[in-house]
Amino acid sequence: MKKLYICCIALLLSSLSFSQLRLSVLGGPQWASVNESNSIPGWDSTTKPNYTKRTSINIGLLADVPIGESGRWFLQPGVFYSGKGRKYAQVNDTVTAAISDTLLYNNNFYTNYIDIPVSIAHKFPLGKKSSFLVSAGPYLALFFNGKNTIETRAYSTNKFNKEEINIDAGKATNKVKTSDFGVNVRAGFELGSILLTAFYSQGFTNFYTASYDGTFKHRVIGASVGFGLTKAQARKPKDRDKDGVPDVQDLCPTIAGTVATNGCPDADNDGIADANDKCPQLAGLPKYSGCPIPDTDKDGINDEEDKCPEMAGLPKYNGCPIPDSDGDGINDEADQCPDKAGTPDFNGCPIPDSDGDGLNDKEDKCPQEAGSKENNGCPEIKKEIVEKVNYAAKNIFFDLNSDKILQKSFDALNEVAEILKENSALRLSIEGHSDNAGKANYNLALSQKRAEAVKAYLIAQGIDPGRLAAQGFGQEKPIADNKTSQGRAQNRRVELKLEQD
């Protein structure tokens, strides 16, 4: 088999050398996986999540064979060494480990192939020596070698064991097929002799014979950097009039012209063919059929459209200057405060400060009520209100492991509701917290439910839901040591935080 690989590579190199086509060497990382499908009960939920991609390399040769005369289409055969396969890792919990006597089980299934892709590529020019390329086509992969590495750690003895098994090709159980067939896609940039690409391949062949019914197909994604080893010998297109424009693109193939006019004559070199140029000896623009633009004041606006042809202006004012007395960038016709600099949002007038607190209405979150800059223009929340709400938060209690609010909490919550009713500009953030006893997910869910219960109670007291926010944090934000019962009691809490609207 290895002799066949060597023959394929030698044949490719010899054919490229003979044809003087471009040959590049490419290499880079790739991430391989195996798309497995079977009917084993529970496999998708219990076993499949433990599989991860194998990180390996992809290195080889890629050729460019031009198709046609456009210089954009290419046949791209190649030969690559490609590491494929997958990894499996399972760490058992204490109960499972005790039953199976297995604490750790890793299974690395690595197979290596010689990939032979044959793709059709299209290159989109970006510059003189750069392009963006996209290619796609089938590939044939020949199995090279493989190894199955199994690592275990016993629960009872904590002993680590490692076993390496060579993977062989064949049709029997636990063997891989000699060849694999699939499709591959590549895209990236060609910068001179350098190639920067990403690629993806999907196998169609069920490459592995397992001891159970199932299909196994390779899937690879990766990136590569390449360098040209040889330069392609460019085909010289037919050009009968020797003007540098190929006949296939030349609108005047027997009369020498310019590239700008698609091969037709252009005496004044203005990019307009003489046949279409009303001023063939004087450079002009297409807008004026090849004649120059009359522009007396040199403001870029021709005299026929310029209402101030003797005074330079702007197109917005038909060639006349913009009047702007206060220099705020808004012309006087649109400026409602032409003698006082302002902003476009207020039609040229300054941004108003309705409450006179020194913050304009755009920066002021309470534009109708004077406040401080530190509080974004809103009045400071009174200290006694904050203290009452904080005291109330410490007197909210629930049934054990429940979001049911105890009756002894109602007075505190009713006082919070009254504060919110009396201060309509206030909003309340309700945060639920727990200690670290039990599972984190359970604690998080319970703290969320308790925060929602407080919110629901306040809504029932007539508070607008839009003024309330509830969020549970579980055991994420302790304020005391969870190692003591007193600390855990402090961590099981509801916090109430006031904000200005």
JSON list of C-alpha atoms in Angstrom, two decimals, residues 324-459:
[
{"chain": "A", "resi": 324, "resn": "ASP", "atom": "CA", "xyz": [-23.70, 79.85, 8.60]},
{"chain": "A", "resi": 325, "resn": "SER", "atom": "CA", "xyz": [-23.58, 82.91, 10.86]},
{"chain": "A", "resi": 326, "resn": "ASP", "atom": "CA", "xyz": [-22.95, 81.10, 14.15]},
{"chain": "A", "resi": 327, "resn": "GLY", "atom": "CA", "xyz": [-20.48, 78.61, 12.70]},
{"chain": "A", "resi": 328, "resn": "ASP", "atom": "CA", "xyz": [-22.31, 75.58, 14.05]},
{"chain": "A", "resi": 329, "resn": "GLY", "atom": "CA", "xyz": [-22.33, 73.75, 10.71]},
{"chain": "A", "resi": 330, "resn": "ILE", "atom": "CA", "xyz": [-26.04, 74.41, 10.12]},
{"chain": "A", "resi": 331, "resn": "ASN", "atom": "CA", "xyz": [-26.88, 76.91, 7.39]},
{"chain": "A", "resi": 332, "resn": "ASP", "atom": "CA", "xyz": [-28.97, 79.89, 8.39]},
{"chain": "A", "resi": 333, "resn": "GLU", "atom": "CA", "xyz": [-32.04, 78.76, 6.42]},
{"chain": "A", "resi": 334, "resn": "ALA", "atom": "CA", "xyz": [-32.28, 75.59, 8.53]},
{"chain": "A", "resi": 335, "resn": "ASP", "atom": "CA", "xyz": [-30.99, 77.15, 11.77]},
{"chain": "A", "resi": 336, "resn": "GLN", "atom": "CA", "xyz": [-33.70, 78.28, 14.21]},
{"chain": "A", "resi": 337, "resn": "CYS", "atom": "CA", "xyz": [-31.00, 79.97, 16.32]},
{"chain": "A", "resi": 338, "resn": "PRO", "atom": "CA", "xyz": [-28.75, 81.41, 13.58]},
{"chain": "A", "resi": 339, "resn": "ASP", "atom": "CA", "xyz": [-26.80, 83.65, 16.01]},
{"chain": "A", "resi": 340, "resn": "LYS", "atom": "CA", "xyz": [-26.22, 80.96, 18.67]},
{"chain": "A", "resi": 341, "resn": "ALA", "atom": "CA", "xyz": [-24.29, 77.76, 17.99]},
{"chain": "A", "resi": 342, "resn": "GLY", "atom": "CA", "xyz": [-26.37, 74.62, 18.45]},
{"chain": "A", "resi": 343, "resn": "THR", "atom": "CA", "xyz": [-26.85, 71.04, 17.26]},
{"chain": "A", "resi": 344, "resn": "PRO", "atom": "CA", "xyz": [-28.78, 69.44, 14.37]},
{"chain": "A", "resi": 345, "resn": "ASP", "atom": "CA", "xyz": [-31.09, 67.58, 16.80]},
{"chain": "A", "resi": 346, "resn": "PHE", "atom": "CA", "xyz": [-32.46, 70.93, 18.00]},
{"chain": "A", "resi": 347, "resn": "ASN", "atom": "CA", "xyz": [-32.50, 72.66, 14.59]},
{"chain": "A", "resi": 348, "resn": "GLY", "atom": "CA", "xyz": [-29.34, 74.63, 15.31]},
{"chain": "A", "resi": 349, "resn": "CYS", "atom": "CA", "xyz": [-30.24, 75.66, 18.86]},
{"chain": "A", "resi": 350, "resn": "PRO", "atom": "CA", "xyz": [-28.31, 74.61, 21.98]},
{"chain": "A", "resi": 351, "resn": "ILE", "atom": "CA", "xyz": [-29.49, 71.52, 23.84]},
{"chain": "A", "resi": 352, "resn": "PRO", "atom": "CA", "xyz": [-32.00, 72.72, 26.47]},
{"chain": "A", "resi": 353, "resn": "ASP", "atom": "CA", "xyz": [-31.65, 72.20, 30.23]},
{"chain": "A", "resi": 354, "resn": "SER", "atom": "CA", "xyz": [-35.30, 72.09, 31.32]},
{"chain": "A", "resi": 355, "resn": "ASP", "atom": "CA", "xyz": [-34.66, 71.68, 35.05]},
{"chain": "A", "resi": 356, "resn": "GLY", "atom": "CA", "xyz": [-31.66, 74.04, 35.19]},
{"chain": "A", "resi": 357, "resn": "ASP", "atom": "CA", "xyz": [-29.41, 71.60, 37.02]},
{"chain": "A", "resi": 358, "resn": "GLY", "atom": "CA", "xyz": [-26.42, 72.10, 34.71]},
{"chain": "A", "resi": 359, "resn": "LEU", "atom": "CA", "xyz": [-27.01, 68.93, 32.68]},
{"chain": "A", "resi": 360, "resn": "ASN", "atom": "CA", "xyz": [-28.62, 69.27, 29.27]},
{"chain": "A", "resi": 361, "resn": "ASP", "atom": "CA", "xyz": [-31.74, 67.22, 28.57]},
{"chain": "A", "resi": 362, "resn": "LYS", "atom": "CA", "xyz": [-29.82, 64.67, 26.49]},
{"chain": "A", "resi": 363, "resn": "GLU", "atom": "CA", "xyz": [-27.49, 63.82, 29.37]},
{"chain": "A", "resi": 364, "resn": "ASP", "atom": "CA", "xyz": [-30.15, 64.23, 32.08]},
{"chain": "A", "resi": 365, "resn": "LYS", "atom": "CA", "xyz": [-32.10, 61.08, 33.00]},
{"chain": "A", "resi": 366, "resn": "CYS", "atom": "CA", "xyz": [-34.54, 63.27, 34.96]},
{"chain": "A", "resi": 367, "resn": "PRO", "atom": "CA", "xyz": [-34.83, 66.31, 32.64]},
{"chain": "A", "resi": 368, "resn": "GLN", "atom": "CA", "xyz": [-37.86, 67.74, 34.46]},
{"chain": "A", "resi": 369, "resn": "GLU", "atom": "CA", "xyz": [-36.42, 67.36, 37.97]},
{"chain": "A", "resi": 370, "resn": "ALA", "atom": "CA", "xyz": [-33.18, 68.99, 39.16]},
{"chain": "A", "resi": 371, "resn": "GLY", "atom": "CA", "xyz": [-30.51, 66.61, 40.35]},
{"chain": "A", "resi": 372, "resn": "SER", "atom": "CA", "xyz": [-26.77, 66.06, 40.59]},
{"chain": "A", "resi": 373, "resn": "LYS", "atom": "CA", "xyz": [-24.25, 65.24, 37.88]},
{"chain": "A", "resi": 374, "resn": "GLU", "atom": "CA", "xyz": [-23.12, 62.17, 39.85]},
{"chain": "A", "resi": 375, "resn": "ASN", "atom": "CA", "xyz": [-26.70, 60.83, 39.75]},
{"chain": "A", "resi": 376, "resn": "ASN", "atom": "CA", "xyz": [-27.11, 61.59, 36.02]},
{"chain": "A", "resi": 377, "resn": "GLY", "atom": "CA", "xyz": [-29.30, 64.60, 36.70]},
{"chain": "A", "resi": 378, "resn": "CYS", "atom": "CA", "xyz": [-31.72, 62.82, 39.03]},
{"chain": "A", "resi": 379, "resn": "PRO", "atom": "CA", "xyz": [-32.28, 63.67, 42.71]},
{"chain": "A", "resi": 380, "resn": "GLU", "atom": "CA", "xyz": [-30.40, 61.54, 45.21]},
{"chain": "A", "resi": 381, "resn": "ILE", "atom": "CA", "xyz": [-32.47, 58.79, 46.85]},
{"chain": "A", "resi": 382, "resn": "LYS", "atom": "CA", "xyz": [-33.08, 59.81, 50.45]},
{"chain": "A", "resi": 383, "resn": "LYS", "atom": "CA", "xyz": [-30.90, 58.02, 52.97]},
{"chain": "A", "resi": 384, "resn": "GLU", "atom": "CA", "xyz": [-33.84, 57.13, 55.22]},
{"chain": "A", "resi": 385, "resn": "ILE", "atom": "CA", "xyz": [-35.63, 55.45, 52.29]},
{"chain": "A", "resi": 386, "resn": "VAL", "atom": "CA", "xyz": [-32.56, 53.34, 51.47]},
{"chain": "A", "resi": 387, "resn": "GLU", "atom": "CA", "xyz": [-32.23, 52.35, 55.13]},
{"chain": "A", "resi": 388, "resn": "LYS", "atom": "CA", "xyz": [-35.90, 51.34, 55.35]},
{"chain": "A", "resi": 389, "resn": "VAL", "atom": "CA", "xyz": [-35.64, 49.18, 52.24]},
{"chain": "A", "resi": 390, "resn": "ASN", "atom": "CA", "xyz": [-32.41, 47.54, 53.46]},
{"chain": "A", "resi": 391, "resn": "TYR", "atom": "CA", "xyz": [-34.05, 46.81, 56.83]},
{"chain": "A", "resi": 392, "resn": "ALA", "atom": "CA", "xyz": [-37.08, 45.33, 55.10]},
{"chain": "A", "resi": 393, "resn": "ALA", "atom": "CA", "xyz": [-34.83, 43.06, 53.00]},
{"chain": "A", "resi": 394, "resn": "LYS", "atom": "CA", "xyz": [-33.42, 41.53, 56.19]},
{"chain": "A", "resi": 395, "resn": "ASN", "atom": "CA", "xyz": [-36.93, 40.63, 57.33]},
{"chain": "A", "resi": 396, "resn": "ILE", "atom": "CA", "xyz": [-38.03, 38.55, 54.35]},
{"chain": "A", "resi": 397, "resn": "PHE", "atom": "CA", "xyz": [-38.35, 34.85, 55.20]},
{"chain": "A", "resi": 398, "resn": "PHE", "atom": "CA", "xyz": [-39.40, 31.70, 53.27]},
{"chain": "A", "resi": 399, "resn": "ASP", "atom": "CA", "xyz": [-40.45, 28.14, 54.06]},
{"chain": "A", "resi": 400, "resn": "LEU", "atom": "CA", "xyz": [-37.49, 25.71, 54.08]},
{"chain": "A", "resi": 401, "resn": "ASN", "atom": "CA", "xyz": [-36.43, 24.80, 50.51]},
{"chain": "A", "resi": 402, "resn": "SER", "atom": "CA", "xyz": [-39.44, 26.73, 49.18]},
{"chain": "A", "resi": 403, "resn": "ASP", "atom": "CA", "xyz": [-40.27, 30.03, 47.54]},
{"chain": "A", "resi": 404, "resn": "LYS", "atom": "CA", "xyz": [-43.33, 30.49, 49.78]},
{"chain": "A", "resi": 405, "resn": "ILE", "atom": "CA", "xyz": [-43.00, 33.77, 51.67]},
{"chain": "A", "resi": 406, "resn": "LEU", "atom": "CA", "xyz": [-43.70, 33.47, 55.41]},
{"chain": "A", "resi": 407, "resn": "GLN", "atom": "CA", "xyz": [-46.44, 35.69, 56.86]},
{"chain": "A", "resi": 408, "resn": "LYS", "atom": "CA", "xyz": [-44.01, 37.42, 59.20]},
{"chain": "A", "resi": 409, "resn": "SER", "atom": "CA", "xyz": [-42.41, 38.98, 56.09]},
{"chain": "A", "resi": 410, "resn": "PHE", "atom": "CA", "xyz": [-45.58, 40.77, 54.95]},
{"chain": "A", "resi": 411, "resn": "ASP", "atom": "CA", "xyz": [-45.14, 43.89, 57.10]},
{"chain": "A", "resi": 412, "resn": "ALA", "atom": "CA", "xyz": [-41.65, 44.50, 55.69]},
{"chain": "A", "resi": 413, "resn": "LEU", "atom": "CA", "xyz": [-42.82, 43.93, 52.11]},
{"chain": "A", "resi": 414, "resn": "ASN", "atom": "CA", "xyz": [-45.88, 46.13, 52.59]},
{"chain": "A", "resi": 415, "resn": "GLU", "atom": "CA", "xyz": [-43.61, 48.94, 53.76]},
{"chain": "A", "resi": 416, "resn": "VAL", "atom": "CA", "xyz": [-41.48, 48.52, 50.60]},
{"chain": "A", "resi": 417, "resn": "ALA", "atom": "CA", "xyz": [-44.65, 48.68, 48.49]},
{"chain": "A", "resi": 418, "resn": "GLU", "atom": "CA", "xyz": [-45.72, 51.92, 50.22]},
{"chain": "A", "resi": 419, "resn": "ILE", "atom": "CA", "xyz": [-42.27, 53.45, 49.61]},
{"chain": "A", "resi": 420, "resn": "LEU", "atom": "CA", "xyz": [-42.52, 52.61, 45.90]},
{"chain": "A", "resi": 421, "resn": "LYS", "atom": "CA", "xyz": [-46.04, 54.04, 45.69]},
{"chain": "A", "resi": 422, "resn": "GLU", "atom": "CA", "xyz": [-44.93, 57.28, 47.34]},
{"chain": "A", "resi": 423, "resn": "ASN", "atom": "CA", "xyz": [-41.83, 57.56, 45.11]},
{"chain": "A", "resi": 424, "resn": "SER", "atom": "CA", "xyz": [-42.93, 56.84, 41.55]},
{"chain": "A", "resi": 425, "resn": "ALA", "atom": "CA", "xyz": [-39.47, 57.59, 40.11]},
{"chain": "A", "resi": 426, "resn": "LEU", "atom": "CA", "xyz": [-37.91, 54.67, 41.98]},
{"chain": "A", "resi": 427, "resn": "ARG", "atom": "CA", "xyz": [-37.27, 51.21, 40.51]},
{"chain": "A", "resi": 428, "resn": "LEU", "atom": "CA", "xyz": [-36.42, 48.13, 42.56]},
{"chain": "A", "resi": 429, "resn": "SER", "atom": "CA", "xyz": [-33.98, 45.32, 41.78]},
{"chain": "A", "resi": 430, "resn": "ILE", "atom": "CA", "xyz": [-34.73, 42.11, 43.74]},
{"chain": "A", "resi": 431, "resn": "GLU", "atom": "CA", "xyz": [-31.79, 39.72, 44.12]},
{"chain": "A", "resi": 432, "resn": "GLY", "atom": "CA", "xyz": [-32.07, 36.19, 45.55]},
{"chain": "A", "resi": 433, "resn": "HIS", "atom": "CA", "xyz": [-29.02, 34.51, 47.13]},
{"chain": "A", "resi": 434, "resn": "SER", "atom": "CA", "xyz": [-28.30, 31.17, 48.83]},
{"chain": "A", "resi": 435, "resn": "ASP", "atom": "CA", "xyz": [-25.59, 29.37, 50.78]},
{"chain": "A", "resi": 436, "resn": "ASN", "atom": "CA", "xyz": [-23.54, 26.55, 49.25]},
{"chain": "A", "resi": 437, "resn": "ALA", "atom": "CA", "xyz": [-25.48, 23.67, 50.81]},
{"chain": "A", "resi": 438, "resn": "GLY", "atom": "CA", "xyz": [-26.83, 21.36, 48.11]},
{"chain": "A", "resi": 439, "resn": "LYS", "atom": "CA", "xyz": [-26.31, 21.47, 44.36]},
{"chain": "A", "resi": 440, "resn": "ALA", "atom": "CA", "xyz": [-25.46, 24.79, 42.72]},
{"chain": "A", "resi": 441, "resn": "ASN", "atom": "CA", "xyz": [-28.12, 24.41, 40.00]},
{"chain": "A", "resi": 442, "resn": "TYR", "atom": "CA", "xyz": [-30.81, 23.78, 42.61]},
{"chain": "A", "resi": 443, "resn": "ASN", "atom": "CA", "xyz": [-29.67, 26.77, 44.67]},
{"chain": "A", "resi": 444, "resn": "LEU", "atom": "CA", "xyz": [-29.68, 29.01, 41.59]},
{"chain": "A", "resi": 445, "resn": "ALA", "atom": "CA", "xyz": [-33.21, 27.94, 40.62]},
{"chain": "A", "resi": 446, "resn": "LEU", "atom": "CA", "xyz": [-34.52, 28.38, 44.18]},
{"chain": "A", "resi": 447, "resn": "SER", "atom": "CA", "xyz": [-32.97, 31.85, 44.53]},
{"chain": "A", "resi": 448, "resn": "GLN", "atom": "CA", "xyz": [-34.59, 32.88, 41.23]},
{"chain": "A", "resi": 449, "resn": "LYS", "atom": "CA", "xyz": [-37.98, 31.59, 42.38]},
{"chain": "A", "resi": 450, "resn": "ARG", "atom": "CA", "xyz": [-37.68, 33.46, 45.69]},
{"chain": "A", "resi": 451, "resn": "ALA", "atom": "CA", "xyz": [-36.78, 36.71, 43.92]},
{"chain": "A", "resi": 452, "resn": "GLU", "atom": "CA", "xyz": [-39.77, 36.19, 41.59]},
{"chain": "A", "resi": 453, "resn": "ALA", "atom": "CA", "xyz": [-42.01, 35.50, 44.63]},
{"chain": "A", "resi": 454, "resn": "VAL", "atom": "CA", "xyz": [-41.05, 38.86, 46.18]},
{"chain": "A", "resi": 455, "resn": "LYS", "atom": "CA", "xyz": [-41.69, 40.56, 42.84]},
{"chain": "A", "resi": 456, "resn": "ALA", "atom": "CA", "xyz": [-45.11, 38.87, 42.55]},
{"chain": "A", "resi": 457, "resn": "TYR", "atom": "CA", "xyz": [-46.02, 39.99, 46.09]},
{"chain": "A", "resi": 458, "resn": "LEU", "atom": "CA", "xyz": [-45.17, 43.62, 45.31]},
{"chain": "A", "resi": 459, "resn": "ILE", "atom": "CA", "xyz": [-47.13, 43.47, 42.05]}
]
